[in-house]
Coordinates of C-alpha atoms and ligand atoms in Angstrom, one line a residue:
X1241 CA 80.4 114.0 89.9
X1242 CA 78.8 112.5 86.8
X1243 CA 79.0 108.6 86.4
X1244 CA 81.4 107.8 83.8
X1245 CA 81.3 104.7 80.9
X1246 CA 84.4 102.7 81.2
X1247 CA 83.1 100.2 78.5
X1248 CA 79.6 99.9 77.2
X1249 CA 77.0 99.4 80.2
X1250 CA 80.3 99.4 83.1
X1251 CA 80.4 102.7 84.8
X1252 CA 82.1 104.1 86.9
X1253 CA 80.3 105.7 90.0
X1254 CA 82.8 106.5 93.3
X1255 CA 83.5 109.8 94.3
X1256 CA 86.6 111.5 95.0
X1257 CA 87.5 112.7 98.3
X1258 CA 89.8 115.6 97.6
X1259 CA 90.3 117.0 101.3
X1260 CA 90.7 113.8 103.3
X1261 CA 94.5 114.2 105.0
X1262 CA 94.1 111.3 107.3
X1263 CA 93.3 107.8 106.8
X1264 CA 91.7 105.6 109.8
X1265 CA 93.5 107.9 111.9
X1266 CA 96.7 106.6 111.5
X1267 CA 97.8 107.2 107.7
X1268 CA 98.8 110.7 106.8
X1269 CA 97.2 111.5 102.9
X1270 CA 99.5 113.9 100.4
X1271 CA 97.3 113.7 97.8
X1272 CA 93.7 112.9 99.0
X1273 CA 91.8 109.5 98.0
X1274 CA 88.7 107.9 96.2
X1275 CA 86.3 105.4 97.4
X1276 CA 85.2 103.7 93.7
X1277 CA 82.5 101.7 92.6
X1278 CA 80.7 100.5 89.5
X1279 CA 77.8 99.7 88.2
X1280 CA 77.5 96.6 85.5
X1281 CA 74.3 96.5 83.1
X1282 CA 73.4 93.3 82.0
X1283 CA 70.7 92.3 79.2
X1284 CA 68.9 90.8 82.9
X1285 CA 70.2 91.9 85.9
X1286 CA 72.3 95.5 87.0
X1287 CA 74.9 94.9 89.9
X1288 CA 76.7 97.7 92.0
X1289 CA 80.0 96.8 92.5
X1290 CA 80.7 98.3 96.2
X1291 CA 79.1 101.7 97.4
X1292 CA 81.3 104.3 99.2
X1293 CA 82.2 105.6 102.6
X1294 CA 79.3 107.0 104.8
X1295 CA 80.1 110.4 104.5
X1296 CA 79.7 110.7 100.7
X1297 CA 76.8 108.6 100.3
X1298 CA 74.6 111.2 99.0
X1299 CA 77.0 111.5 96.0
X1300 CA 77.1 108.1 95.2
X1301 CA 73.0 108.3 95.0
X1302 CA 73.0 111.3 92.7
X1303 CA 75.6 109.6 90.6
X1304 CA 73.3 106.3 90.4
X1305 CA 70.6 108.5 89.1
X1306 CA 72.5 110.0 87.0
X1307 CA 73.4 106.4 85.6
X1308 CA 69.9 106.3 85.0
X1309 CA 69.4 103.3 87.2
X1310 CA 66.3 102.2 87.8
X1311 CA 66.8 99.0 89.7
X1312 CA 69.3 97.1 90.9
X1313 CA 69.3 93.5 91.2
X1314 CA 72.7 92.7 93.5
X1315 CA 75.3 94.7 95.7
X1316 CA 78.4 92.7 95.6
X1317 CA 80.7 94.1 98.6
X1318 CA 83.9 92.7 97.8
X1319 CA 85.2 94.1 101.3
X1320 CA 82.8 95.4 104.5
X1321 CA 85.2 97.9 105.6
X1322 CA 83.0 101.4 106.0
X1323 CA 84.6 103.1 103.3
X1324 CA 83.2 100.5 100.6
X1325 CA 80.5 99.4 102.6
X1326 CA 79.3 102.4 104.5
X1327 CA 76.8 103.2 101.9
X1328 CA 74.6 99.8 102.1
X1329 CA 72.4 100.7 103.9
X1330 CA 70.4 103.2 102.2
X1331 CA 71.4 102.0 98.7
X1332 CA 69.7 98.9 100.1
X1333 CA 66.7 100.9 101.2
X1334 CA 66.5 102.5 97.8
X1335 CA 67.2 99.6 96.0
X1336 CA 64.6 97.0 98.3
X1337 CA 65.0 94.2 96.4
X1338 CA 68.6 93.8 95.8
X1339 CA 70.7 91.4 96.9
X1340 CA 73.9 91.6 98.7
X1341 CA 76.4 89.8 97.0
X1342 CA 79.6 88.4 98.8
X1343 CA 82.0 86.1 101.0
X1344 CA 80.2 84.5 104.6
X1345 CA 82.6 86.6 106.6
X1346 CA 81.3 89.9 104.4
X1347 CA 78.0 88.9 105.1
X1348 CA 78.6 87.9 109.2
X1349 CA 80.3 91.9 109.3
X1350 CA 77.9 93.5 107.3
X1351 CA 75.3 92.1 109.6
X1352 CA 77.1 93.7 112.4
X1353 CA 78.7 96.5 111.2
X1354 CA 76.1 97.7 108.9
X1355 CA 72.8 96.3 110.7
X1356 CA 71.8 94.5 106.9
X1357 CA 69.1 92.2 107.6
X1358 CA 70.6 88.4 107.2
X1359 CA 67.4 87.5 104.7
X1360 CA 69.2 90.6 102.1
X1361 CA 72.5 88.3 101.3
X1362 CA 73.6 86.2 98.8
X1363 CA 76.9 84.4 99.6
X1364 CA 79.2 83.2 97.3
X1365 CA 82.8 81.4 97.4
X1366 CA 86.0 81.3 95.3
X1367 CA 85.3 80.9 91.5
X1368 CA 81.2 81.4 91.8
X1369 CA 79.6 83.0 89.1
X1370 CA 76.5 85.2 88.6
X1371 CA 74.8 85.6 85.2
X1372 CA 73.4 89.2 84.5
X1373 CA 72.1 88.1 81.2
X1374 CA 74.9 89.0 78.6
X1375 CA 77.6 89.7 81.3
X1376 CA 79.0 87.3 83.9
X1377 CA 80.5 88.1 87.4
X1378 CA 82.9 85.2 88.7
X1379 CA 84.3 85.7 92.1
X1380 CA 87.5 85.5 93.7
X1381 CA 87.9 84.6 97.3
X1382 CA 91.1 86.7 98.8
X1383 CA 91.1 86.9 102.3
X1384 CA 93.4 89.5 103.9
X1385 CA 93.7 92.4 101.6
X1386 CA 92.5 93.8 103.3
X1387 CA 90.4 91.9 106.0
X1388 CA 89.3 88.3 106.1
X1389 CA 86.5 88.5 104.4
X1390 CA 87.7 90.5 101.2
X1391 CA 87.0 88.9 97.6
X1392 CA 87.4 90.5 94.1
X1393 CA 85.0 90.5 91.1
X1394 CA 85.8 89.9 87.7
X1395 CA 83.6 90.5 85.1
X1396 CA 84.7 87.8 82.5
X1397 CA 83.2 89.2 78.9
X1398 CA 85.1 92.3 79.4
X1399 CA 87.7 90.8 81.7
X1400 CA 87.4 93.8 84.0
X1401 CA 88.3 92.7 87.2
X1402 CA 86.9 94.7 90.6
X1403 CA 90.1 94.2 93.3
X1404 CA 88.3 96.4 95.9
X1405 CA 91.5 97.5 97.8
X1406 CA 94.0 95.2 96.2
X1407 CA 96.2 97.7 93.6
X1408 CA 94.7 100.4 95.1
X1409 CA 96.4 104.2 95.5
X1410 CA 95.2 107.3 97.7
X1411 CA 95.0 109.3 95.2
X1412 CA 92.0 112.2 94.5
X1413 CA 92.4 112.8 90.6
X1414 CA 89.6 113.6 88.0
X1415 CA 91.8 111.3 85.8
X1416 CA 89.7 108.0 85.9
X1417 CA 92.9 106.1 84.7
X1418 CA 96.0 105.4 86.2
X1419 CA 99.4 107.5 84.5
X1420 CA 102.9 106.0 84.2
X1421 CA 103.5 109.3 86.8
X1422 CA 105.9 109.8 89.7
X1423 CA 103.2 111.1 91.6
X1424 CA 101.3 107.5 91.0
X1425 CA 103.9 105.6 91.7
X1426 CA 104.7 107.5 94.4
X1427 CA 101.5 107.4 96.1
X1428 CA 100.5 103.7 94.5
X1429 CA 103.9 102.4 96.9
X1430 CA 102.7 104.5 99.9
X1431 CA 99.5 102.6 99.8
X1432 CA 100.9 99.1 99.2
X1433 CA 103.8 100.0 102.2
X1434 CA 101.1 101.2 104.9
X1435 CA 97.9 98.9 104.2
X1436 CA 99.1 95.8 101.9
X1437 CA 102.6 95.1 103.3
X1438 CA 101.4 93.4 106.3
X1439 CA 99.7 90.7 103.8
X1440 CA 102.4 90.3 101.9
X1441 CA 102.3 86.2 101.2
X1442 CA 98.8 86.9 100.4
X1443 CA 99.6 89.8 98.0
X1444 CA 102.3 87.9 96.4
X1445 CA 99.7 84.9 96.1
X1446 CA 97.1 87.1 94.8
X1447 CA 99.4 89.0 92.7
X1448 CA 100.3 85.8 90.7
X1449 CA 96.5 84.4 90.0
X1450 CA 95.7 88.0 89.2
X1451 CA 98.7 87.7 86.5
X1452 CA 97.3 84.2 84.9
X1453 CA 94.2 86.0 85.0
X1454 CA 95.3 88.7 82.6
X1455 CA 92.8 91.3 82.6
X1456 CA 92.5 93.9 80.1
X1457 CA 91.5 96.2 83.1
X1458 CA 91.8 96.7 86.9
X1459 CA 89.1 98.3 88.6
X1460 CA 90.2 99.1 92.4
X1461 CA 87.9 101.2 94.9
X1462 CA 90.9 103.7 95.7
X1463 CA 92.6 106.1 93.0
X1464 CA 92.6 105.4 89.5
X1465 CA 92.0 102.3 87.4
X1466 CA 94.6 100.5 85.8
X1467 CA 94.7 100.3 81.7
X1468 CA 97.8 98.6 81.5
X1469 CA 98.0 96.0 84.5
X1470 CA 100.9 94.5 83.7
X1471 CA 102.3 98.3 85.3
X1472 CA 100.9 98.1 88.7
X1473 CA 101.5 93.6 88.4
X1474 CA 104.8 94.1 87.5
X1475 CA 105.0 96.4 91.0
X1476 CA 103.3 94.8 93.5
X1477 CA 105.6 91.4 92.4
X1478 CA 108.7 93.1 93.3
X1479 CA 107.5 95.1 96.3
X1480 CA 106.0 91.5 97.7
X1481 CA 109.1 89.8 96.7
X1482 CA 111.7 88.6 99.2
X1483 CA 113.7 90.7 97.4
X1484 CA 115.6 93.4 99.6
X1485 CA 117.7 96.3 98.9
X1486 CA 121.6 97.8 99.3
X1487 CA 120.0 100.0 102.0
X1488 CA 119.4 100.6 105.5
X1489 CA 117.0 102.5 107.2
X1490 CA 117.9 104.6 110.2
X1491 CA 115.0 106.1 112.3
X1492 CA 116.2 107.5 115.3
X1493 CA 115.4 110.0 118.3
X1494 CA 117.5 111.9 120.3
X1495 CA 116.8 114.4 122.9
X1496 CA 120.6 115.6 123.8
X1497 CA 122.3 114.6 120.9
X1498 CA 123.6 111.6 122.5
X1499 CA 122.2 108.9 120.1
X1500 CA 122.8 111.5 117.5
X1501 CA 126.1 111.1 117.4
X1502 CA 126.5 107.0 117.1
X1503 CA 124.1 107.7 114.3
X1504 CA 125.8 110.2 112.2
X1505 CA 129.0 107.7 112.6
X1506 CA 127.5 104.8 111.8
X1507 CA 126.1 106.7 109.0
X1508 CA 129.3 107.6 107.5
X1509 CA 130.6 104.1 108.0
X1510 CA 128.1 102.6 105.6
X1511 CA 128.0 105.3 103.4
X1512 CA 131.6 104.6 103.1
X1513 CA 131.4 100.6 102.2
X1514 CA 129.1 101.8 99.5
X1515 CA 125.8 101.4 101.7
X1516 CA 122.9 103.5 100.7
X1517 CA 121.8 104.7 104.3
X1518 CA 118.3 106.6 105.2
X1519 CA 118.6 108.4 108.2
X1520 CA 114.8 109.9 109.9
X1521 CA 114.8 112.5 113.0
X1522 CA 111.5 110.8 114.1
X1523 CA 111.7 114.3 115.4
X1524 CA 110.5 116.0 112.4
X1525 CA 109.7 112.7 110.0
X1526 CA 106.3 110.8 110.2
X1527 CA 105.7 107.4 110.1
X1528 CA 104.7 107.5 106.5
X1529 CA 107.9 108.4 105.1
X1530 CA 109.9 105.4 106.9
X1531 CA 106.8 102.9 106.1
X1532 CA 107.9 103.8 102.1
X1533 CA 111.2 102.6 102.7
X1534 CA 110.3 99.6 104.8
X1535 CA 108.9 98.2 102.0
X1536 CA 112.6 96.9 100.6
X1537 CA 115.2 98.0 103.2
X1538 CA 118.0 95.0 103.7
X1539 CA 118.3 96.8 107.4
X1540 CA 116.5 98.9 110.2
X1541 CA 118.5 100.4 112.7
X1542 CA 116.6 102.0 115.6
X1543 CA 118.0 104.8 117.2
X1544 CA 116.4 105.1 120.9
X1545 CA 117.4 107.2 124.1
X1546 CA 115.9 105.8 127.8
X1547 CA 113.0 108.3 128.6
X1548 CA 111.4 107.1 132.0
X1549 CA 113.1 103.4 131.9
X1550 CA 112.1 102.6 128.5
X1551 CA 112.5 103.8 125.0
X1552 CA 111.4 107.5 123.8
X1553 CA 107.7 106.8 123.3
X1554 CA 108.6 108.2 119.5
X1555 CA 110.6 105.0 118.8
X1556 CA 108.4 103.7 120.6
X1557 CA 105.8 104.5 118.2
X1558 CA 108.2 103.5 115.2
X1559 CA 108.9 100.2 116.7
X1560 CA 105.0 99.5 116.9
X1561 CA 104.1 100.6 113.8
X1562 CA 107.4 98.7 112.2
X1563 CA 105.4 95.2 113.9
X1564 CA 102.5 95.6 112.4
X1565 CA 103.9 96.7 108.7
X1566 CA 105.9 93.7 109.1
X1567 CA 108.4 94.6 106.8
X1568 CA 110.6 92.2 105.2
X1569 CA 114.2 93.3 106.2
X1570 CA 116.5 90.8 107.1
X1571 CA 118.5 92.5 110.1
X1572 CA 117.1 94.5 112.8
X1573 CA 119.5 96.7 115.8
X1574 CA 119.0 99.0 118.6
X1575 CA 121.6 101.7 119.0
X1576 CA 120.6 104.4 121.5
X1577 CA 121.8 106.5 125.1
X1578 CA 121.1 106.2 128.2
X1579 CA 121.6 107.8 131.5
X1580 CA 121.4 105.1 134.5
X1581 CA 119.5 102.5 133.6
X1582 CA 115.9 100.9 131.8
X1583 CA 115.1 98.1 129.5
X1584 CA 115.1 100.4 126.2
X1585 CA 116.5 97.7 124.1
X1586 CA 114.8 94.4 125.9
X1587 CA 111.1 96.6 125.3
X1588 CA 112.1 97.6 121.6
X1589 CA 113.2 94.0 120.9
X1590 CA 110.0 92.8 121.9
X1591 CA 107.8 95.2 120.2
X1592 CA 109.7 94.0 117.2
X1593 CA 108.5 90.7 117.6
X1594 CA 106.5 89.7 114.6
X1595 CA 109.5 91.4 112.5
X1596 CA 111.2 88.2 110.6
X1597 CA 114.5 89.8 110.9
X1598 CA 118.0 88.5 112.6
X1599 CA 118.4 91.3 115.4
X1600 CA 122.2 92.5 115.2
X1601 CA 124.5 93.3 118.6
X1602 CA 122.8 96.4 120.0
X1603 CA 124.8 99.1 121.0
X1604 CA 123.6 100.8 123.8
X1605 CA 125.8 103.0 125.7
X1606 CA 125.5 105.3 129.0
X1607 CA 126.0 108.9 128.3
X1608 CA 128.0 110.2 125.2
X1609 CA 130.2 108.2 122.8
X1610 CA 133.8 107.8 123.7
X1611 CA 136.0 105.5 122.1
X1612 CA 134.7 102.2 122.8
X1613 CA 131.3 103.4 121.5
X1614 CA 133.0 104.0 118.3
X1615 CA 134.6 100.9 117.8
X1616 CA 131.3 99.4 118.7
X1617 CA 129.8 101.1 116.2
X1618 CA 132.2 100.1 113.5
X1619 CA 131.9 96.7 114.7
X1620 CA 128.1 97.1 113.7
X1621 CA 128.6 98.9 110.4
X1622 CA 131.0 96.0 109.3
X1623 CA 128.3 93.3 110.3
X1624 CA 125.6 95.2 108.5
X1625 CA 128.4 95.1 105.3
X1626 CA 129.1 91.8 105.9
X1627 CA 125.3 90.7 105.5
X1628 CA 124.5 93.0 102.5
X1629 CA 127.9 91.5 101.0
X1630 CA 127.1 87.6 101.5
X1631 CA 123.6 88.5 100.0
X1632 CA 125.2 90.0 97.1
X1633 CA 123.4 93.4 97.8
X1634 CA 126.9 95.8 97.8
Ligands
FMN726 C1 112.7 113.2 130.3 C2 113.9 112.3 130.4 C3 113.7 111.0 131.0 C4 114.8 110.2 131.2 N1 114.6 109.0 131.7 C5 115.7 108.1 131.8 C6 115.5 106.8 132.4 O1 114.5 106.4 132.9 N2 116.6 106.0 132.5 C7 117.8 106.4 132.0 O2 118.8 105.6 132.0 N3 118.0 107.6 131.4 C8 117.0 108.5 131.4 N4 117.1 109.7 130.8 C9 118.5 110.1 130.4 C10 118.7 109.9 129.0 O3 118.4 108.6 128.5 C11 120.2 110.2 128.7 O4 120.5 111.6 129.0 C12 120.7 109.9 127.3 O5 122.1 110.1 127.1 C13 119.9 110.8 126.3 O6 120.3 110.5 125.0 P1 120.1 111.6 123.8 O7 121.1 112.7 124.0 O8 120.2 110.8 122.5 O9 118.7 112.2 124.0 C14 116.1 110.6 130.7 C15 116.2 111.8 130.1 C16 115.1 112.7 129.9 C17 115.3 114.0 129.2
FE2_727 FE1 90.1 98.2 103.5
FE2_728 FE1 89.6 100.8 101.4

């Protein structure tokens, strides 16, 4: 794909991945992706702003030449994961006396994961600048969105600022800027759920300087770029908020219908005190799906049979994938089946360690409801009310 001109001499050179379904082989993709990155000609000096994943590295050469570059002076990798920084190596072989540009931790992994010589690096910290003649680049140290070493460029005189994966959105879209769409939104929350929830403080953080900032543009290396930030600000404040919603999430598993059943009551009990109630057949449902909702869900409610001592390895799964999303619901409970005995809810408890949630009364019952399984049940419903109700959520 041709390079395109976002403002005089700032170009736009990613490429868009339209068939990738799967992200580090966890992440399922609707909609594709895009690895960006710029190029920024100064009266002096030209910098690349990132390069691109591995696999597309010969069209992010062609679209350098197509830019007409004829040399580079710096690389600035604001982030060392492959799919920004998988390209460095031969741009640095084509470009041999460029510079790479970025924090001490990018340059310690892009020593080891990319084999760049240590004499090749130029490191810079929090609020450094770099003249390219008539355009400057200041740097913004932001560990943890997405690894420790990630930083962000801004390029004052245009006040284009290059987040890397901050704001970013899996999106493949020949439209180089982001629409007010419900397919962006939809996709742009998918991405901040699954990759930027687990940084949350650090979002929020970085989501406020960003904001005193005020850029006219952001630039991220996934999906399209943002014209309007205040959009995609506005956004990532309320999704890294404390802020929780009137709802509670239900995903559950259930081999003989067992733990089927305490979930379809307790689902009519909340719908019932005017509780907005998500129920997933981890069944049929990915992980994607619940990781959308986890992003502002008051509750999670894990529905779990015993299989071999322990929980079904699909809540299993759930419960895993819940600790590392860290999501930022305020009550947490086991309800689940079981036929003579395991540690279904002490294992799911402690998978759900990191989870900064008050874990409610399981209920966790051998063999099919009977009665006192359904007053248990309402028992639970009326807690979750309770809570939602003293936080002024119902
Ligand atoms: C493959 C398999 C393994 C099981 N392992 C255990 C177990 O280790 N301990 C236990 O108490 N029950 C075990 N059970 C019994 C179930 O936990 C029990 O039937 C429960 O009621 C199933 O709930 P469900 O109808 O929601 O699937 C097992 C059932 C199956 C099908
Ligand atoms: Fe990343
Ligand atoms: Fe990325």
């Amino acid at each position: 794909m041709a390079a395109r001109q976002i403002v005089p001499d700032v170009y736009s050179v990613g490429v868009i991945d339209w068939d990738r379904a799967v992200f580090d082989e966890l992440m399922e993709l609707s909609d594709g992706t895009s690895y960006n990155a710029y190029v920024v000609r100064g009266s002096e000096k030209t910098a690349l702003i990132d390069t691109v994943d591995p696999a597309f590295e010969e069209t992010y050469i062609s679209n350098l030449v197509r830019a007409e570059l004829t040399s580079v002076d710096y690389i600035v990798v604001n982030h060392a994961e492959q799919d920004h920084s998988g390209s460095l190596p031969l741009a640095l072989e084509l470009f041999p006396h460029a510079k790479v540009v970025t924090t001490e931790k990018g340059r310690d992994l892009c020593c080891s994961l990319h084999h760049v010589l240590p004499e090749r690096f130029m490191v810079v910290g929090d609020g450094d600048t770099l003249s390219l003649g008539n355009k400057t680049l200041t740097f913004m140290s932001t560990p943890w969105v997405h690894w420790p070493e990630t930083m962000m460029t801004y390029l004052e005189e245009d006040k284009i600022l290059f987040s890397c994966d901050l704001f970013g959105a899996h999106i493949a879209s020949s439209a180089l800027y982001a629409e007010d769409s419900s397919r962006f939104w939809m996709e742009a929350r998918q991405y901040y759920a699954e990759i930027m929830q687990p940084f949350r403080s650090k979002v929020r953080e970085y989501t406020g300087r960003v904001r005193s900032l005020g850029p006219a543009m952001i630039a991220p290396s996934h999906g399209p770029i943002h014209r309007t930030p205040s959009g995609i600000l506005d956004a990532y404040e309320g999704w890294s908020s404390d802020e929780v919603k009137n709802l509670v999430l239900i995903p559950y598993v259930s081999m003989h219908g067992s733990t089927r059943e305490m979930v379809d009551r307790l689902v009519d009990l909340l719908i019932e005190r005017g509780i907005e109630v998500r129920p997933y057949d981890l069944g049929r449902v990915g992980t994607g799906a619940i990781a959308y909702d986890l992003v502002d869900a008051a509750t999670i409610i894990i529905g779990a049979p015993t299989m071999l001592f322990g929980p079904h390895p699909k809540a299993a799964h759930l419960a895993f994938i819940t600790n590392l999303l860290k999501p930022k619901a305020k009550w947490i409970g086991v309800i689940g089946s079981y036929g003579w005995g395991g540690k279904t809810v002490e294992d799911l408890t402690g998978m759900l360690c990191k989870v900064d949630a008050e874990m409610l009364e399981p209920v966790y019952i051998k063999g099919k409801s009977d009665e006192e399984t359904n007053i248990a049940i309402a028992r639970l419903a009326a807690e979750i009310y309770k809570r939602h109700q003293d936080h002024s959520l119902v």
